[in-house]
Coordinates of C-alpha atoms and ligand atoms in Angstrom, one line a residue:
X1 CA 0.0 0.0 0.0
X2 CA 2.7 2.4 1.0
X3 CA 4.1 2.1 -2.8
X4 CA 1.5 4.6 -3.8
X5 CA 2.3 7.1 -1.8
X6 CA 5.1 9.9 -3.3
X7 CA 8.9 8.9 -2.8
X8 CA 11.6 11.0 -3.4
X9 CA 14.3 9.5 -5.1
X10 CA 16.9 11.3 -3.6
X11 CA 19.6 9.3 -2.3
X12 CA 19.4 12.1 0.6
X13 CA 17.2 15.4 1.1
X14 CA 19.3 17.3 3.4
X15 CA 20.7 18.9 1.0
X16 CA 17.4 20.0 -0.9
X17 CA 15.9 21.0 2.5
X18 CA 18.7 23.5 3.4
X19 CA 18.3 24.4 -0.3
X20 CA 14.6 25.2 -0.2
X21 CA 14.2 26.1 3.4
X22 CA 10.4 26.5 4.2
X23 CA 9.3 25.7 0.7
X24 CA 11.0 22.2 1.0
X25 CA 7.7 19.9 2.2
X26 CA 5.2 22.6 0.6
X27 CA 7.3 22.5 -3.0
X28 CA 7.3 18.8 -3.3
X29 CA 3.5 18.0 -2.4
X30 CA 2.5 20.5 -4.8
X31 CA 4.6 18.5 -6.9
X32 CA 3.5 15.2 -6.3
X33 CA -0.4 16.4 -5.6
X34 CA -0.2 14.8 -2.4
X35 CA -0.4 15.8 1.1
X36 CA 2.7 13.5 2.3
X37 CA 5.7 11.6 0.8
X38 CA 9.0 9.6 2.0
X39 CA 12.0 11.1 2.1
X40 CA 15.6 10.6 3.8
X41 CA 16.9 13.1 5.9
X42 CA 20.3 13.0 7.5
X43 CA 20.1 9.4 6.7
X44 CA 17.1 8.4 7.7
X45 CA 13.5 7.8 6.4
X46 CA 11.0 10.6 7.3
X47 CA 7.5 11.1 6.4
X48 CA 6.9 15.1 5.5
X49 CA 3.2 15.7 5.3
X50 CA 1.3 19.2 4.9
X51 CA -2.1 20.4 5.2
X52 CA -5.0 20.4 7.6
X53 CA -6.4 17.0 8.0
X54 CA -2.6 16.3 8.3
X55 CA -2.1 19.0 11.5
X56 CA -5.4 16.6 13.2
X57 CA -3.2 13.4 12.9
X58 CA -0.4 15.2 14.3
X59 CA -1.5 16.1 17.1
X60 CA -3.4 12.9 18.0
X61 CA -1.7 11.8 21.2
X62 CA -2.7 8.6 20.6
X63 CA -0.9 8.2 17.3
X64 CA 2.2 10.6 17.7
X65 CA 4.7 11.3 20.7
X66 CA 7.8 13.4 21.2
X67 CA 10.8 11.1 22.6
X68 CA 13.1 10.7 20.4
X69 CA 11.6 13.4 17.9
X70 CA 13.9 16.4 18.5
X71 CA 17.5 15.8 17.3
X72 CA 20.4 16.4 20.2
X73 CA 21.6 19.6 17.9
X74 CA 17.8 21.3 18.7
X75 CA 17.7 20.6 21.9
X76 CA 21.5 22.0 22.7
X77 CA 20.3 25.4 21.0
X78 CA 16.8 25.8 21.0
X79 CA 14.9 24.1 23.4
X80 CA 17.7 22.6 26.1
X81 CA 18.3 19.1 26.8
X82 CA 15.3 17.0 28.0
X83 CA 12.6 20.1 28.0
X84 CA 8.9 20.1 27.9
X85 CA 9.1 19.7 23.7
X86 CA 10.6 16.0 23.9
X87 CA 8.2 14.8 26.9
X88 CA 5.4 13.0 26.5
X89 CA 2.7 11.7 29.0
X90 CA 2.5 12.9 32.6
X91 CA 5.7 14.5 32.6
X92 CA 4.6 16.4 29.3
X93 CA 1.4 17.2 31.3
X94 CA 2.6 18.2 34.6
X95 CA 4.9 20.7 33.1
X96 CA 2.6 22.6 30.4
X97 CA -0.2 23.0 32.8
X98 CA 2.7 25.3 34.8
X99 CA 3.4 27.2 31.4
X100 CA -0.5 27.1 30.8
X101 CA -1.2 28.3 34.3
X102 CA 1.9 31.2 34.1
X103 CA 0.7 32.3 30.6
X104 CA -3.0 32.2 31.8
X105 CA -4.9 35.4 30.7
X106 CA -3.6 37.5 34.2
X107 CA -0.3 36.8 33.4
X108 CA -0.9 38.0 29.6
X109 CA -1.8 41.1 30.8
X110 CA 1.3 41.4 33.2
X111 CA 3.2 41.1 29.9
X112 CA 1.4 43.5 27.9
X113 CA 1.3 46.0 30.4
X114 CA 5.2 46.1 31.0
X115 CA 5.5 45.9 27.2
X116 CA 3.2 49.1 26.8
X117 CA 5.5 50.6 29.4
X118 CA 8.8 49.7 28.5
X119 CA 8.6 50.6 24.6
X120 CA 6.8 53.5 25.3
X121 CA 10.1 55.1 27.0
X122 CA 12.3 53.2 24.3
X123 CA 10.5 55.9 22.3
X124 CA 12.2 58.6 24.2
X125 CA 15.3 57.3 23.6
X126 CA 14.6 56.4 19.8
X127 CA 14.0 60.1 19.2
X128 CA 17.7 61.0 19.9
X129 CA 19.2 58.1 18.2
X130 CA 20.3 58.4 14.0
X131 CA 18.8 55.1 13.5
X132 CA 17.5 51.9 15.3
X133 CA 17.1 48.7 14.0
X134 CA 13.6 47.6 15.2
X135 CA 14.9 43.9 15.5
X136 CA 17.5 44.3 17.9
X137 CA 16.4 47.1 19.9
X138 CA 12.7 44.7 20.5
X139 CA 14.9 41.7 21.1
X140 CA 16.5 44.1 24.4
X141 CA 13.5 45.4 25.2
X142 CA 11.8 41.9 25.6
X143 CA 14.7 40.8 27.2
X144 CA 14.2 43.3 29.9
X145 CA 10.0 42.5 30.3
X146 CA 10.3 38.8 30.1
X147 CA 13.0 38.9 33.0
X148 CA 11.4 41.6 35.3
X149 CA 8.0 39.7 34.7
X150 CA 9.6 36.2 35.5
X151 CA 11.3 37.7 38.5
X152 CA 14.7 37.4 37.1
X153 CA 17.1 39.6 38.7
X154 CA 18.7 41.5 35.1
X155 CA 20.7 45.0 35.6
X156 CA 20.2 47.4 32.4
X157 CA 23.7 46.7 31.3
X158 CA 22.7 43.0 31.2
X159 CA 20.1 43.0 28.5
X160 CA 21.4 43.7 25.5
X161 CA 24.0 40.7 26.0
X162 CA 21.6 38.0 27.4
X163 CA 19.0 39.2 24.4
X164 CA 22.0 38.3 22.1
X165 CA 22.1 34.5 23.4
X166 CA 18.5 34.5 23.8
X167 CA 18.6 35.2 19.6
X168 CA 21.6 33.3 19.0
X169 CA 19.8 30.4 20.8
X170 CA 16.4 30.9 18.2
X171 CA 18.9 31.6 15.4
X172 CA 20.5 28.3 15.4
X173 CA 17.6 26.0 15.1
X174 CA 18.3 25.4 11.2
X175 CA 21.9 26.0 11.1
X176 CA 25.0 24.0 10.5
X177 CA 28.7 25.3 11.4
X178 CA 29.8 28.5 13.2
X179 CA 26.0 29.4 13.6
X180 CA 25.1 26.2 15.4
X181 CA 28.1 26.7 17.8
X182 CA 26.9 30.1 18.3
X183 CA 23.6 28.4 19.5
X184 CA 25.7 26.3 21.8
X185 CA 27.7 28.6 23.4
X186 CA 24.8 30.9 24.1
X187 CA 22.6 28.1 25.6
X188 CA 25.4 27.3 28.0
X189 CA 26.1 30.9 29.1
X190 CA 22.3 30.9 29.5
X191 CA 22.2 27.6 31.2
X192 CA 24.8 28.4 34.2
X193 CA 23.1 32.5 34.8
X194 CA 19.6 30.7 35.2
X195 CA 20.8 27.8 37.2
X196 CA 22.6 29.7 39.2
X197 CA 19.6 31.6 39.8
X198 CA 17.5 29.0 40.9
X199 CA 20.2 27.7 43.3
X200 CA 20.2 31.4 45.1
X201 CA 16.4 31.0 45.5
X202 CA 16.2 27.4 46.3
X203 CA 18.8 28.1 49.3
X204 CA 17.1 31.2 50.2
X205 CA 19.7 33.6 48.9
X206 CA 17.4 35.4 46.7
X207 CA 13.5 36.9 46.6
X208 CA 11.3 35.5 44.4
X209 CA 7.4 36.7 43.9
X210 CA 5.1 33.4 44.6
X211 CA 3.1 32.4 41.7
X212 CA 6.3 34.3 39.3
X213 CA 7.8 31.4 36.3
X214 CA 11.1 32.0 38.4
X215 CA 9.7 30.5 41.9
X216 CA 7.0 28.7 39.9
X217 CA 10.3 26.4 38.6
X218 CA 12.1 26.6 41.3
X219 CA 10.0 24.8 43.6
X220 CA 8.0 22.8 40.7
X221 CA 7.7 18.8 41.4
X222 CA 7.3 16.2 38.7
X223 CA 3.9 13.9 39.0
X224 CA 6.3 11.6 40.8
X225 CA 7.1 14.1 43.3
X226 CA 10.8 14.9 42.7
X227 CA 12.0 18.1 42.5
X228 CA 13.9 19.0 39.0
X229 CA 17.1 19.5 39.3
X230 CA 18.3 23.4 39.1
X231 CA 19.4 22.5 35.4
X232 CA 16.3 20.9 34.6
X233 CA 14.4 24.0 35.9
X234 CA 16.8 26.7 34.4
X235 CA 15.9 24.8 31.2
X236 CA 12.5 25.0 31.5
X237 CA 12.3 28.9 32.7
X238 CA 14.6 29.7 29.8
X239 CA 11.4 27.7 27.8
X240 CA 9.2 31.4 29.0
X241 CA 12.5 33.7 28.9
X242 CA 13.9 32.9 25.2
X243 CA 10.1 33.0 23.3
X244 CA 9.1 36.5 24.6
X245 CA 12.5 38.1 22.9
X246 CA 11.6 35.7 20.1
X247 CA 8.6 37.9 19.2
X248 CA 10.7 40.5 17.7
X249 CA 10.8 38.6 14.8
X250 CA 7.2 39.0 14.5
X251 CA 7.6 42.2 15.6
X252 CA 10.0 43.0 12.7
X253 CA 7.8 41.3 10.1
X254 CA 5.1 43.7 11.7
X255 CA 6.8 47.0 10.6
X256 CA 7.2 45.0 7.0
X257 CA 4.2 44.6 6.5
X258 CA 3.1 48.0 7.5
X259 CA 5.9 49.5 5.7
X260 CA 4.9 47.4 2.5
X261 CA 0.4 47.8 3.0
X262 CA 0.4 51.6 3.9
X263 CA -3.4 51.1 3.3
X264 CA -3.2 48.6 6.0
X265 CA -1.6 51.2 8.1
X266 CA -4.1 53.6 7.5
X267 CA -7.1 51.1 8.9
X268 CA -4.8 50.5 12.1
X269 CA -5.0 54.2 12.3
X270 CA -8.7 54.9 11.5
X271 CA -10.6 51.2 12.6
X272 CA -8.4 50.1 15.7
X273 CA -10.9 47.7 17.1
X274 CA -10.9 43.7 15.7
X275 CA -8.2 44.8 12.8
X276 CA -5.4 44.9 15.5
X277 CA -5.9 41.5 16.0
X278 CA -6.4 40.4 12.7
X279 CA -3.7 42.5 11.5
X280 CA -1.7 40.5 13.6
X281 CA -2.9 37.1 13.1
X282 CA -2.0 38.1 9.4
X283 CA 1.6 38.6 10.2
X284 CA 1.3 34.9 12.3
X285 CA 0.1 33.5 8.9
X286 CA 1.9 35.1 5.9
X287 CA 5.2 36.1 7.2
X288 CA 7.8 32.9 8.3
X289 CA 9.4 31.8 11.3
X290 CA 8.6 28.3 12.5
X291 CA 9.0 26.1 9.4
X292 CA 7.7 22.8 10.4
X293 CA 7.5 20.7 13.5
X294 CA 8.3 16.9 14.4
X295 CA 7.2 13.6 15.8
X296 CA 7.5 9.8 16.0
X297 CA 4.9 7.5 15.5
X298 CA 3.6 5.8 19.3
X299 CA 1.1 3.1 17.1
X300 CA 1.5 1.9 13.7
X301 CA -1.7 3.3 11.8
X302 CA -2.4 3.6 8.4
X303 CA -3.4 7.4 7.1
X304 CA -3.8 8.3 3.3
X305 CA -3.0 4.7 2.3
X306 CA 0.5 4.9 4.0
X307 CA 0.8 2.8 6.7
X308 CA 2.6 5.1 9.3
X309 CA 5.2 2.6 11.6
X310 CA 6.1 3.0 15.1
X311 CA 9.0 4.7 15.7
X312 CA 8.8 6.3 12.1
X313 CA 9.8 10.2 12.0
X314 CA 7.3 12.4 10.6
X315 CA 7.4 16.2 10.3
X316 CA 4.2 18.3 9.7
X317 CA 4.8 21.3 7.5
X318 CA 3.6 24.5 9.8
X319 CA 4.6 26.8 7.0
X320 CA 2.9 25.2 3.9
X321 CA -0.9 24.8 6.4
X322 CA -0.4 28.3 6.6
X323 CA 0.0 28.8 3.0
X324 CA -2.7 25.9 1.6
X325 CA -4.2 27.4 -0.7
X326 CA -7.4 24.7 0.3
X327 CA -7.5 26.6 3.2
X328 CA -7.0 30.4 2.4
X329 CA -8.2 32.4 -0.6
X330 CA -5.4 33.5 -1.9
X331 CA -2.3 32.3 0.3
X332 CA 0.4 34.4 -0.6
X333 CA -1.4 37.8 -0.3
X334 CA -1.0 39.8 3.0
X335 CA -5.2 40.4 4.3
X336 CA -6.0 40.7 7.2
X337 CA -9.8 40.8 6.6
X338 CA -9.6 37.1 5.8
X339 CA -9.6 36.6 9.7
X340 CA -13.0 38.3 9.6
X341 CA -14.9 35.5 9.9
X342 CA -12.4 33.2 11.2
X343 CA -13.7 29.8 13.0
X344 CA -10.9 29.2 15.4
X345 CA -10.2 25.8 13.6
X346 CA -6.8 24.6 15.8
X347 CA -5.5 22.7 13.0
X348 CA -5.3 25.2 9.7
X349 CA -4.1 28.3 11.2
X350 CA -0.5 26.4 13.3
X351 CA 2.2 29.2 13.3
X352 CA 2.8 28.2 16.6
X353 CA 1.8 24.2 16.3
X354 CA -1.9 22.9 16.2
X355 CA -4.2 21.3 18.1
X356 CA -5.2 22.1 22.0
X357 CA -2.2 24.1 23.9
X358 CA -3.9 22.4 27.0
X359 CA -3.6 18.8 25.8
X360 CA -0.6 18.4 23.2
X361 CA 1.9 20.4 22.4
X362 CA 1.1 24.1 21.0
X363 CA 2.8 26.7 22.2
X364 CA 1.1 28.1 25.4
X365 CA 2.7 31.3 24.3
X366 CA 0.6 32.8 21.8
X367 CA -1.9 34.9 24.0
X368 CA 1.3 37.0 24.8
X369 CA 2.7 36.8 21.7
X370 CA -0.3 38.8 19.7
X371 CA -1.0 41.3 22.8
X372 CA 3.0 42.4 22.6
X373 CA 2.7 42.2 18.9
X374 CA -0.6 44.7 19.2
X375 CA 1.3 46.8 21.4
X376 CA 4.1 47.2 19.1
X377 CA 1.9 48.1 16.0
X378 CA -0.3 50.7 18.6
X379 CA 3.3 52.7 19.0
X380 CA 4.5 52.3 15.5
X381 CA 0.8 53.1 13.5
X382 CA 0.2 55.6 16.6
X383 CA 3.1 56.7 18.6
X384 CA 5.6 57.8 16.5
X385 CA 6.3 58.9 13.2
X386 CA 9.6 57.8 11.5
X387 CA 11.5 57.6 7.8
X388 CA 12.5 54.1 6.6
X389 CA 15.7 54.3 5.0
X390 CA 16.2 53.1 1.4
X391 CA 19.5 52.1 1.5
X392 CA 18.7 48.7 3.7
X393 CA 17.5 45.2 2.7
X394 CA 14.1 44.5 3.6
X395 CA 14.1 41.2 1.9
X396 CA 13.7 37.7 4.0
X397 CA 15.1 34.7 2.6
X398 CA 13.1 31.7 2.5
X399 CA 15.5 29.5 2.7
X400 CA 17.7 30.8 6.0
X401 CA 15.6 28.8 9.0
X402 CA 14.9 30.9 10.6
X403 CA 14.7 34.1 8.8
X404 CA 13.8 38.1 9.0
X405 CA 14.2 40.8 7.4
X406 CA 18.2 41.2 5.9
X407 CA 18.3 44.7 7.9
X408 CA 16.4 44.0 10.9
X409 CA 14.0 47.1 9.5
X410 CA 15.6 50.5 10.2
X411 CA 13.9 53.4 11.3
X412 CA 15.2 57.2 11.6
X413 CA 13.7 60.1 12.4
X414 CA 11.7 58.7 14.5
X415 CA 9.7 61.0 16.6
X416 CA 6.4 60.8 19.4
X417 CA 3.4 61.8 18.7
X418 CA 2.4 64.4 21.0
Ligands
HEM1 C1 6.1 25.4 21.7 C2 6.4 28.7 18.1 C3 6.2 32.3 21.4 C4 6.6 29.0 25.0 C5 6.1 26.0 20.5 C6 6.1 25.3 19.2 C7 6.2 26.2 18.2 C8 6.2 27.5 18.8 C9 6.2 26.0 16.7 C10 6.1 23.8 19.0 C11 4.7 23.3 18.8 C12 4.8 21.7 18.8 O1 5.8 21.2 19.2 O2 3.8 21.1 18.3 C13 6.4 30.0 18.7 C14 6.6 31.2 18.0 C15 6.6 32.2 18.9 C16 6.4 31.6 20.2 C17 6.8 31.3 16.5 C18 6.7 33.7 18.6 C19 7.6 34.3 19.1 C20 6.2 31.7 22.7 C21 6.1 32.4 23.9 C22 6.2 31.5 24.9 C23 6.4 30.2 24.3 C24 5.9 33.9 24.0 C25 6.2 31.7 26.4 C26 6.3 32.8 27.0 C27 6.5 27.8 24.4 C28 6.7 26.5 25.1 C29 6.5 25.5 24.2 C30 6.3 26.1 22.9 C31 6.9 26.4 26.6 C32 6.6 24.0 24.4 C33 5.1 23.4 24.5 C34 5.1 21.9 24.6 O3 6.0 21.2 24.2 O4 4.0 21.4 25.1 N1 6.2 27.4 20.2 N2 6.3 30.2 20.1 N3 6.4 30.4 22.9 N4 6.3 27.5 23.0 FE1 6.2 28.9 21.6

């Protein structure tokens, strides 16, 4: 039966896949007119598949689990060794319900409160600098909020360094060579500051707020009862710190996209209202960051005629859902009208994974991500006024995982609003 189903040929797609980047699943179902095929990454066999019906099986817990999904290279960058991505059962359970319960809507509006504050006097200081790459400057900023509103202890000249590893960390998820060991080294400067952190609290050396992420991990217990060890909960804190600064990626793709639809800027301006959000759920969609997402099969089933075997990799194309053109009119235009009428459907819109946060494994963090998102396009449709140089790239390539634009999106001139 699995002979029907698409093969490529290749004696090996790694190649092809850093080649085409976040086109690579999409490129090749369009190809074969299928929503999965077999391939062979670094050496082994993989099932890519693409598309909503293929975002449900996904995240059936029944059919799919993490261990053994993430390679070691992802989890010494991105994620850290052992982290809530790879777990699966209990474990997996008893640690999202404490990102669930942290990124509840109270501690949503924690964030976007100290983001409305915080880049609202980065606009001070914006008005007497030449020029300010958006990308960066955010990255510090969110450095700054996702530590004060974790309760970790960060002195001003701190930021701009621990947003660098914070970036470095994000930055290295698709790369090979001097990149990747940037990744590295960055996660284990990260590693030892947060650990160390924990420690000071755990031995009573240092404050922290009850019910903040930092005392939240540092006194957190498995469903067997154990403690984690101060490694193990620097990990998993880092798991709140690292994707708040990586919303200034959105946040760059944000000023894009209103730099590129002025008529979009003008209904931000004019309508306010529902079009914040959509505006950002727009950017979510159409603009990339997280290219596609993977699993092993728990219990052989049979899907599509393919006959899925446990233990087989498979890795659901986030990018391509977004851009199914069975799904959206019209996939590679930027609208944000099309979220109008929007149904919620948890398994066609995944920028941020599919399915329930509460019961699989979609990021708990996208309630904070669209309120700092909205806050950011308030002060840059509302609060300032500012020139975007022509002589920067404002291109993203689609094949650098994962990618923004080349310049980070330069502003000057940038003044308040009175
Ligand atoms: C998981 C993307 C922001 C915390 C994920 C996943 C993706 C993702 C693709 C994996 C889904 C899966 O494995 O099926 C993003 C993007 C963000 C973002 C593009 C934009 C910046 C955030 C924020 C937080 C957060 C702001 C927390 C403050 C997490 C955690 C997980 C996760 C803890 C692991 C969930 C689990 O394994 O159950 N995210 N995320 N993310 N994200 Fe986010």
């Amino acid at each position: 039966m699995n002979s029907e189903v698409p093969k490529d040929h290749s004696l090996d797609n790694s190649l092809a896949l850093m080649q085409e980047g976040y086109e690579f699943i999409g490129n090749r179902c369009k190809k074969y007119g299928a929503d999965l095929f077999e391939a062979r990454l670094l050496g082994q066999k993989v099932v890519c598949m693409t598309g909503e019906e293929a975002a449900r099986i996904f995240y059936d817990n029944e059919k799919f689990q993490r261990k053994g999904a993430a390679p070691k290279r992802v989890q010494k960058t991105l994620f850290g060794v052992n982290a809530v991505q790879t777990k699966d059962g209990a474990v997996h359970q008893g640690r999202k319900m404490l990102f669930m319960a942290l990124l509840s809507p109270d501690g949503v509006d924690e964030v976007r409160k100290q983001a409305e504050t915080y880049f609202r006097e980065a606009a001070t200081r914006w008005e007497t600098m030449d020029k300010v790459v958006l990308f960066e400057e955010a990255a510090k900023i969110l450095c700054k909020i996702a530590c004060e509103w974790a309760g970790v202890p960060l002195k001003d000249d701190e930021a701009k360094k621990n947003a660098e590893d914070f970036t470095a960390m994000i930055d290295a998820f698709g790369a090979v060579g001097p990149r990747h060991w940037k990744g590295r080294r960055a996660r284990a400067r990260a590693e030892e500051w947060i650990t160390e952190v924990i420690e000071k609290v755990r031995a009573g050396e240092l404050a922290a707020r009850e019910g903040s992420a930092l005392h939240s991990w540092a006194v957190y217990r498995e469903p067997d009862g154990e403690p984690l060890d101060a490694k193990m909960a620097a990990v998993e804190l880092i798991n709140v710190l690292r994707p708040i600064v990586a919303i200034a990626t959105f946040i760059s793709f944000s000023a894009l996209a209103l730099h590129e639809h002025p008529e979009c800027k003008e209904k931000l301006r004019t309508e306010g209202g529902e079009y914040r959000e959509w505006f950002a759920e727009e950017v979510r969609r159409f603009y990339p960051f997280g290219p596609f997402v993977g699993a092993r099969v728990k219990n052989t089933f049979t899907w599509q005629n393919y006959n899925f075997e446990e233990g087989q990799l498979v890795l659901l194309d986030m990018y391509g859902t977004n851009h199914d053109y069975r799904l959206w009119e019209f996939p590679d235009q930027f609208h944000p009208e099309r979220f109008r009428d929007w149904d919620g459907n948890l398994f066609k819109f995944i920028p941020q994974g599919g399915g329930d946060p509460a019961k699989g494994h979609r990021c708990p963090g996208e309630g904070v991500t669209v309120e700092v998102m909205k806050v950011c396009q308030d002060l840059l449709v509302n609060g300032i006024t500012y020139d975007v140089p022509e002589d920067q790239d404002l291109s993203y390539s689609l094949v650098r995982m994962p990618t923004r634009p080349e310049s980070g999106f330069i502003m000057a001139n940038i003044k308040r609003v009175k």
